[in-house]
Coordinates of C-alpha atoms and ligand atoms in Angstrom, one line a residue:
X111 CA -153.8 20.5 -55.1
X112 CA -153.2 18.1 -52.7
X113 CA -156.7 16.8 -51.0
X114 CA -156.8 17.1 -47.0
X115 CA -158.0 13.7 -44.8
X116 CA -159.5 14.3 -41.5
X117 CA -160.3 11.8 -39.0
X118 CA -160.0 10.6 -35.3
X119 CA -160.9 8.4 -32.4
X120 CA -162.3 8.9 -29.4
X121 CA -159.5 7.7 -26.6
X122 CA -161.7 5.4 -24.6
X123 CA -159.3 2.3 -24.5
X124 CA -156.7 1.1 -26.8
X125 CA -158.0 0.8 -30.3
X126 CA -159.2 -2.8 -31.4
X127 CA -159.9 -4.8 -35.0
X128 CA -163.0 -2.4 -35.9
X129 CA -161.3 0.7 -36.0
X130 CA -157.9 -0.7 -38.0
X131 CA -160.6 -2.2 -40.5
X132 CA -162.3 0.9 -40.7
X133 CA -160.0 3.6 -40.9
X134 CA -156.4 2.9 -40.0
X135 CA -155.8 1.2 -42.7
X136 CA -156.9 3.5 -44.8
X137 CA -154.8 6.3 -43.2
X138 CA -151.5 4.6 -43.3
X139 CA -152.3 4.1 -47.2
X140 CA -153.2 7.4 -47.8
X141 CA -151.1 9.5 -45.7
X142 CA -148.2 9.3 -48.4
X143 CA -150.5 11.1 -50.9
X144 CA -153.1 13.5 -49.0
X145 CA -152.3 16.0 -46.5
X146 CA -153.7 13.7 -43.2
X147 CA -154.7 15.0 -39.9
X148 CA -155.7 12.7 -37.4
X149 CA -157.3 13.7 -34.1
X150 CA -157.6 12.3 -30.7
X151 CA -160.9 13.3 -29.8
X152 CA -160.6 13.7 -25.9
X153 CA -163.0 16.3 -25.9
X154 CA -165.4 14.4 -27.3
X155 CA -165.0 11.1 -24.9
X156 CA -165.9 13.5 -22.0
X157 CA -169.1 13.5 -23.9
X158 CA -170.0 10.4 -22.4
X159 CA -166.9 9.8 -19.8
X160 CA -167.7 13.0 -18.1
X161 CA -166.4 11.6 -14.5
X162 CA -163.5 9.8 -15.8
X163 CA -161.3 12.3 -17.1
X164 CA -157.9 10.3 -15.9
X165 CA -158.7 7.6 -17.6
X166 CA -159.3 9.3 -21.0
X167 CA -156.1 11.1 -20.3
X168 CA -154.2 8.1 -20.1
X169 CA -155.9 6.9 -23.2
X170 CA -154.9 9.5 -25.5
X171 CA -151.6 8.3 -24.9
X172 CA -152.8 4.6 -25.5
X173 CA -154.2 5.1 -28.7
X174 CA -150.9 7.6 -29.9
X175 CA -149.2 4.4 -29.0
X176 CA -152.0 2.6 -31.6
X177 CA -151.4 4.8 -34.0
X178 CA -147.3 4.5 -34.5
X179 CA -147.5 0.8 -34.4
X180 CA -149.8 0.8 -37.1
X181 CA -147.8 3.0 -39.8
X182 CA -149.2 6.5 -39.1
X183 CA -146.5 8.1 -40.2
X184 CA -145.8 11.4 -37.8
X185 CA -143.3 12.9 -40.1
X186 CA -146.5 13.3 -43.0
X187 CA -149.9 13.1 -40.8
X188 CA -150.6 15.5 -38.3
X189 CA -151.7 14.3 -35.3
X190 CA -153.9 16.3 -33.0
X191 CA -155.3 15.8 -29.5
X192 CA -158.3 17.8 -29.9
X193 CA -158.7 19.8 -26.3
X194 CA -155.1 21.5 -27.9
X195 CA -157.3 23.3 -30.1
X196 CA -159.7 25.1 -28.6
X197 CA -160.9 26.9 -32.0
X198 CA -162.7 23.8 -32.1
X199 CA -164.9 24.2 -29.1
X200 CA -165.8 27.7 -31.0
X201 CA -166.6 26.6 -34.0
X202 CA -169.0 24.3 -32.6
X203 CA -170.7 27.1 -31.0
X204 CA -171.3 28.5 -34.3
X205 CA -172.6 25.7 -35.5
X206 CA -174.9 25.0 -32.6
X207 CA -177.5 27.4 -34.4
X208 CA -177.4 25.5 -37.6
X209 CA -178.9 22.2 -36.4
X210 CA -182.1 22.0 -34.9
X211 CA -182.8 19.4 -32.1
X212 CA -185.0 17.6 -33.8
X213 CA -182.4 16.9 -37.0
X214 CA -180.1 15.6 -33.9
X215 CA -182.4 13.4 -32.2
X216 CA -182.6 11.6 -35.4
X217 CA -179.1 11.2 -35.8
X218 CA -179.1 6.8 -35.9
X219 CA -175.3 6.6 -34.7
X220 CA -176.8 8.9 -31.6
X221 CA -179.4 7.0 -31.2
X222 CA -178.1 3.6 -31.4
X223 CA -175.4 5.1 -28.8
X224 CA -177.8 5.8 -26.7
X225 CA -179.8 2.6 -26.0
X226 CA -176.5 1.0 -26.0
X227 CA -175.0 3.2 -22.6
X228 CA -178.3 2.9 -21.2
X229 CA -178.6 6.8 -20.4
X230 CA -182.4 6.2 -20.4
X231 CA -184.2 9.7 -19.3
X232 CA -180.6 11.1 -18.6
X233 CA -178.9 12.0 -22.0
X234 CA -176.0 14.3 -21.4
X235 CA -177.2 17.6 -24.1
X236 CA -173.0 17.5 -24.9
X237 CA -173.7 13.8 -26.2
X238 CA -176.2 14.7 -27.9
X239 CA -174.8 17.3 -29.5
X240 CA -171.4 15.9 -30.4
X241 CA -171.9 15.4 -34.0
X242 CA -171.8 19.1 -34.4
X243 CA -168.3 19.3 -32.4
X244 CA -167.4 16.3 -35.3
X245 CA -168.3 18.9 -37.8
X246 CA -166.5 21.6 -36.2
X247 CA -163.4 19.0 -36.4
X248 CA -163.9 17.6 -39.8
X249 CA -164.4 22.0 -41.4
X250 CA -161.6 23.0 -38.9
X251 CA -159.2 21.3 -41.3
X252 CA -161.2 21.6 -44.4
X253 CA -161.0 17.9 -45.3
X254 CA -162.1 17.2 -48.4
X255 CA -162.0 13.1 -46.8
X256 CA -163.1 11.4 -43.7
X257 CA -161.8 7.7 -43.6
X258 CA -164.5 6.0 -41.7
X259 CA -166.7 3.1 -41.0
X260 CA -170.4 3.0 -41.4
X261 CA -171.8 4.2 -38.1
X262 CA -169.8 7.3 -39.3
X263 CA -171.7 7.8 -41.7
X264 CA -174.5 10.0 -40.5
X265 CA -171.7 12.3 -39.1
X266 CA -170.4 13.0 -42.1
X267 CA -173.7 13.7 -43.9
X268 CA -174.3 15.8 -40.9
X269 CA -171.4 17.8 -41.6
X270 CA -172.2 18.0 -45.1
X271 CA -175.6 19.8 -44.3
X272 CA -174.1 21.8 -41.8
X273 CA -171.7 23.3 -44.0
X274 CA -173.8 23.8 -46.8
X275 CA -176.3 26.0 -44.4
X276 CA -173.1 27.9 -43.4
X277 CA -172.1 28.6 -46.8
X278 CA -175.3 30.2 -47.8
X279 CA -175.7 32.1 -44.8
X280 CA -172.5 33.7 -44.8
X281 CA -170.5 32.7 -48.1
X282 CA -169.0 30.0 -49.6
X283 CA -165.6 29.5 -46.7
X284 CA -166.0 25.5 -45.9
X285 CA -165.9 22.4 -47.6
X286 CA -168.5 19.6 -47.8
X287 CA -166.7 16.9 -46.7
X288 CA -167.1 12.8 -48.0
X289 CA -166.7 10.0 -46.0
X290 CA -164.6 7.4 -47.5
X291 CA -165.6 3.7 -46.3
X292 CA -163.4 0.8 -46.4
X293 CA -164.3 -2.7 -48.0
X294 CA -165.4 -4.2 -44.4
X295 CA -167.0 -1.1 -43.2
X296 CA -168.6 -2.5 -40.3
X297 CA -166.7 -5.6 -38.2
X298 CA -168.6 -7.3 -36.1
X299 CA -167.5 -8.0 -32.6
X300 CA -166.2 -11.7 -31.9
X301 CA -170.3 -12.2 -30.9
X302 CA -171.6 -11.7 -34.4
X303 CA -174.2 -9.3 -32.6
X304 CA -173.0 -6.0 -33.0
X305 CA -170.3 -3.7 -34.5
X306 CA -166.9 -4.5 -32.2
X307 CA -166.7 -2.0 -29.5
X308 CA -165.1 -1.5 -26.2
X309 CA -168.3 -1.1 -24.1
X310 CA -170.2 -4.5 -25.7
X311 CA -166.6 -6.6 -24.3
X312 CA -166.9 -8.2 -28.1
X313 CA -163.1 -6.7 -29.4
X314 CA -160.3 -8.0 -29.9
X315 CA -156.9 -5.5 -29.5
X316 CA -154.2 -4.5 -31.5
X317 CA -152.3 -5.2 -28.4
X318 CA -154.1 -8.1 -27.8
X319 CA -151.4 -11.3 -26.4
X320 CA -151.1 -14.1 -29.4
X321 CA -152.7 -16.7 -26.8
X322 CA -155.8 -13.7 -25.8
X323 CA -156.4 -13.9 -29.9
X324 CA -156.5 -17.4 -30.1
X325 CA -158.9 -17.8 -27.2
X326 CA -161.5 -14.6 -28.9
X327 CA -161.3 -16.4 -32.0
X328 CA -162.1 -19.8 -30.8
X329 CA -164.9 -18.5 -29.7
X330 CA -166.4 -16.9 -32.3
X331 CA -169.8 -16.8 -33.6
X332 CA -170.2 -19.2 -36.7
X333 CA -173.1 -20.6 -38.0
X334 CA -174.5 -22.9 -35.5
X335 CA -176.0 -24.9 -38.2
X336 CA -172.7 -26.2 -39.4
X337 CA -172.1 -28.8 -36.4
X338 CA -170.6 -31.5 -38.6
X339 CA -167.5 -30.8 -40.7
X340 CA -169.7 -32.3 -43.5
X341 CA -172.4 -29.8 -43.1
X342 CA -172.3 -27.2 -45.9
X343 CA -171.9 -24.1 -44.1
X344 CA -173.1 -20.4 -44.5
X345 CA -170.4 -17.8 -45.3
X346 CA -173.1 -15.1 -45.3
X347 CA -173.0 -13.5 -42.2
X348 CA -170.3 -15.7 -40.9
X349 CA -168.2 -13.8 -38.4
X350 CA -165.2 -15.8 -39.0
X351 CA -165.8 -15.0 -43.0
X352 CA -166.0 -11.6 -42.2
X353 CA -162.8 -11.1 -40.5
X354 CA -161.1 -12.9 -43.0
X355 CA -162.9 -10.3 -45.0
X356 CA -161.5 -7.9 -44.0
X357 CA -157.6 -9.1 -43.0
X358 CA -156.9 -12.1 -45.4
X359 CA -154.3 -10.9 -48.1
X360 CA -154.6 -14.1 -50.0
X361 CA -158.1 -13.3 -51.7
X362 CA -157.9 -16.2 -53.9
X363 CA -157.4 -18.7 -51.4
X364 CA -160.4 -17.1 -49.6
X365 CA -162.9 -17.7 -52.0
X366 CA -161.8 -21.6 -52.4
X367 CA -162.1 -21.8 -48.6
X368 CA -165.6 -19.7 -49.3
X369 CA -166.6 -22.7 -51.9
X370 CA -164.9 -25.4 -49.5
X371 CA -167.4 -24.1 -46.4
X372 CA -170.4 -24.0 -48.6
X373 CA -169.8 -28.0 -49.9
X374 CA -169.3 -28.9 -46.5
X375 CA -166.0 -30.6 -45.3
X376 CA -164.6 -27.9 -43.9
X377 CA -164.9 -27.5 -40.5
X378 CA -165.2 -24.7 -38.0
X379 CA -161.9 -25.3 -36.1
X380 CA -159.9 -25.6 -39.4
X381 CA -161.5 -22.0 -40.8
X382 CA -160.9 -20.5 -37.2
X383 CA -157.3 -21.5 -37.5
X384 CA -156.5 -20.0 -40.3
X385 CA -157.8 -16.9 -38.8
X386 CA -155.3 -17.2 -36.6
X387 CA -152.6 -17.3 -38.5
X388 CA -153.9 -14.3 -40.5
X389 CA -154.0 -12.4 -37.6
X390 CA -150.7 -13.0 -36.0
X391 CA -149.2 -12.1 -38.9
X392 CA -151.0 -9.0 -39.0
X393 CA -150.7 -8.1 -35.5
X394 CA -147.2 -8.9 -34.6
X395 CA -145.4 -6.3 -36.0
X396 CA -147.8 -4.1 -34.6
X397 CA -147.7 -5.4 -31.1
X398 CA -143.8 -5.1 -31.1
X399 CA -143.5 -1.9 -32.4
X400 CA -146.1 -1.1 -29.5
X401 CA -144.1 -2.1 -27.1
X402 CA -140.7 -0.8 -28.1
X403 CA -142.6 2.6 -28.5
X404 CA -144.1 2.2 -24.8
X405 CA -140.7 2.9 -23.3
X406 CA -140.8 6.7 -24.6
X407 CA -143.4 8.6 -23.1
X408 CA -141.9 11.9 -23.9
X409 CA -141.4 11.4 -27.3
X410 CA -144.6 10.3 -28.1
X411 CA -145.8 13.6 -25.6
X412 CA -143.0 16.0 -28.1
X413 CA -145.0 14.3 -31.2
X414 CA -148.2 15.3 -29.9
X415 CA -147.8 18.5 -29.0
X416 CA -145.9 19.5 -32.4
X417 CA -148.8 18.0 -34.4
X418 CA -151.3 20.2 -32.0
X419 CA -149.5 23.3 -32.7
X420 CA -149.6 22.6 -36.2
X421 CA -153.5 21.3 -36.1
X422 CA -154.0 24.6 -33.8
X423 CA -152.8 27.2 -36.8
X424 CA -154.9 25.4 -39.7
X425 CA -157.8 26.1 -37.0
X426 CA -156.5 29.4 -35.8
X427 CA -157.1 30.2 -39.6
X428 CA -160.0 28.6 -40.3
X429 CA -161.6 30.2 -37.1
X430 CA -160.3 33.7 -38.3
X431 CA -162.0 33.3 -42.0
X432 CA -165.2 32.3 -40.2
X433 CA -165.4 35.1 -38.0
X434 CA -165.1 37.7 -40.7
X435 CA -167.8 35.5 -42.6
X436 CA -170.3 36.1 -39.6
X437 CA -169.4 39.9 -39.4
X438 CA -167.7 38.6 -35.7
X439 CA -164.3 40.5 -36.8
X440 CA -164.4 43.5 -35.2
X441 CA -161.3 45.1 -33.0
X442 CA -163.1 45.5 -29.5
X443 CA -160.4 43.2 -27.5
X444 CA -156.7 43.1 -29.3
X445 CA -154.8 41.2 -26.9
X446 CA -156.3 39.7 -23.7
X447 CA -155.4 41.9 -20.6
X448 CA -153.2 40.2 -18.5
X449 CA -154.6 39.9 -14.7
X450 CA -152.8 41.9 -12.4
Ligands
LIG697 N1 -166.8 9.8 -33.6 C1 -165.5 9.1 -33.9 C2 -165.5 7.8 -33.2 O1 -166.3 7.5 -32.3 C3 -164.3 9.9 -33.5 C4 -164.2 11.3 -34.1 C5 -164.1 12.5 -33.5 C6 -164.0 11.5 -35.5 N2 -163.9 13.5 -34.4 C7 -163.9 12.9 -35.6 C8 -164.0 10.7 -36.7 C9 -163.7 13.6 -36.9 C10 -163.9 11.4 -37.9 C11 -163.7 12.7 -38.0 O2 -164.7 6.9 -33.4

């Protein structure tokens, strides 16, 4: 049987290097071989975004953009804007009494999340709870697989609990899901300080301009006790390292570069070049493909809404199963009046 991959973004902004390192990669490999759903979690960018709902609107579309430039593949992964499916907001109800408060306050993704947006006193109780609305998602499908990068990690061991409470409760209907993490599962933003993200102004874009990537490497966080090209640098911790990491294809030639920086006599602006170049070659099919895509609004719109209606059956199904599994099956309302 063919294994089912789950995963998603929340449409804040156009995606960036963390989340192609993370997971997009890994979907455009594996979309050939697993059945792959891939959600746009609007719902779950309110959770935070709660007075911006135009801009996450427009975003979805920004990232669907993301997501065709990069390889997903629309004729074999679903993809599903997640406020299609309203199942999903249901299941997270159920699932609500399965996690005590206490098990989320000590989700370290959450928490990390919070300190970082600065809610202090003022936590919205829908961001704190959207790791259950991630478990509704990830069960929804039944993915046995959620491509991901580390700070996902505590969601998907969330899930995992959650669904094993379910099952014993009311019998064995979901699966525990795994996350599967990528060789670089946590990129740095160009700062070196924390994971890349929109919010910290540390990314650098898939649609980022060749010169606006040239500019966010040059200033990138290296180690600042390498000031002569003689010094022997660190590579340990090294941003510039890291990235090429994660993007260099040559892996060879990285680790004589690796043995070159310890030595000393190779210097920063050299490395950083050759960043460059590995990114530009990565990126520039992807921006152009972007941009030829950008020109058809309703096409990408038709894609989405085929893949919700897809996404929206699996759930419909999933939903049904569940309900019968918490004795909720019963025939009082058969088809919702219609309002005079
Ligand atoms: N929390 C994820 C992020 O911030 C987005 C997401 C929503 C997700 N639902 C998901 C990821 C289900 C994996 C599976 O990027």
């Amino acid at each position: 049987m063919r294994r089912t991959i789950l995963t998603g973004d929340r449409p804040t902004g156009p995606l960036h290097l963390g989340h192609y390192a993370g997971s997009l990669a890994t979907r455009v490999e594996l979309q050939h071989t697993h059945a792959t759903y891939v959600l746009i979690a609007d719902l779950q960018a309110l959770t935070d975004h709660a007075d911006r709902p135009e801009e996450i609107r427009h975003n979805v579309m920004e990232v669907a953009l993301d997501y065709f430039a990069v390889g997903i593949d629309p004729a074999v992964s679903t993809i599903v804007v997640q406020s299609g499916v309203p199942e999903l907001a249901e299941l997270t109800g159920y699932f609500l009494n399965l996690v005590t408060v206490a098990r989320l306050e000590r989700n370290p993704t959450v928490k990390e999340e919070i300190r970082q947006k600065g809610f202090g006193g003022d936590i919205p109780a829908g961001f704190l709870v959207y790791p259950v609305s991630q478990a509704a998602d990830i069960t929804a499908f039944k993915a046995h697989v959620v491509p991901v990068g580390a700070d996902q990690v505590p969601m998907i061991e969330q899930t995992a609990e959650i669904v094993r409470r379910f099952n014993r409760l009311y019998g064995a209907i979901l699966v525990e899901p795994e996350a599967l993490l990528p060789r670089v599962s946590r990129l740095p933003g160009i700062d070196g300080r924390s994971k890349m993200s929109k919010s910290l102004g540390n990314a650098i874009y898939l649609s980022d301009l060749p010169d606006v990537i040239t500019d966010k490497v040059m200033r990138m966080y290296t180690d600042p006790r390498h000031a002569r090209v003689e010094d022997p640098g660190q590579v340990e911790g090294n941003v510039v390292f890291t990235y090429l990491e994660a993007f260099d294809p040559d892996h060879a030639g990285l680790e004589t570069l690796k043995e070159r920086y310890r030595a000393g006599g190779l210097g920063d602006v050299a490395l950083k070049h050759h960043l460059i170049d590995v990114l530009h070659t990565l990126l520039a099919p992807i921006r152009a493909r972007r941009q030829d895509l950008a020109h058809e609004p309703e096409q990408i719109l038709r894609i989405l809404q085929e893949g919700t209606e897809r996404g929206r059956t699996v759930a419909r199904s999933t939903i049904a199963e569940t309900r019968r599994a918490m004795h909720l099956d019963y025939q009082i309302v058969s088809e919702i009046p219609q309002a005079p």
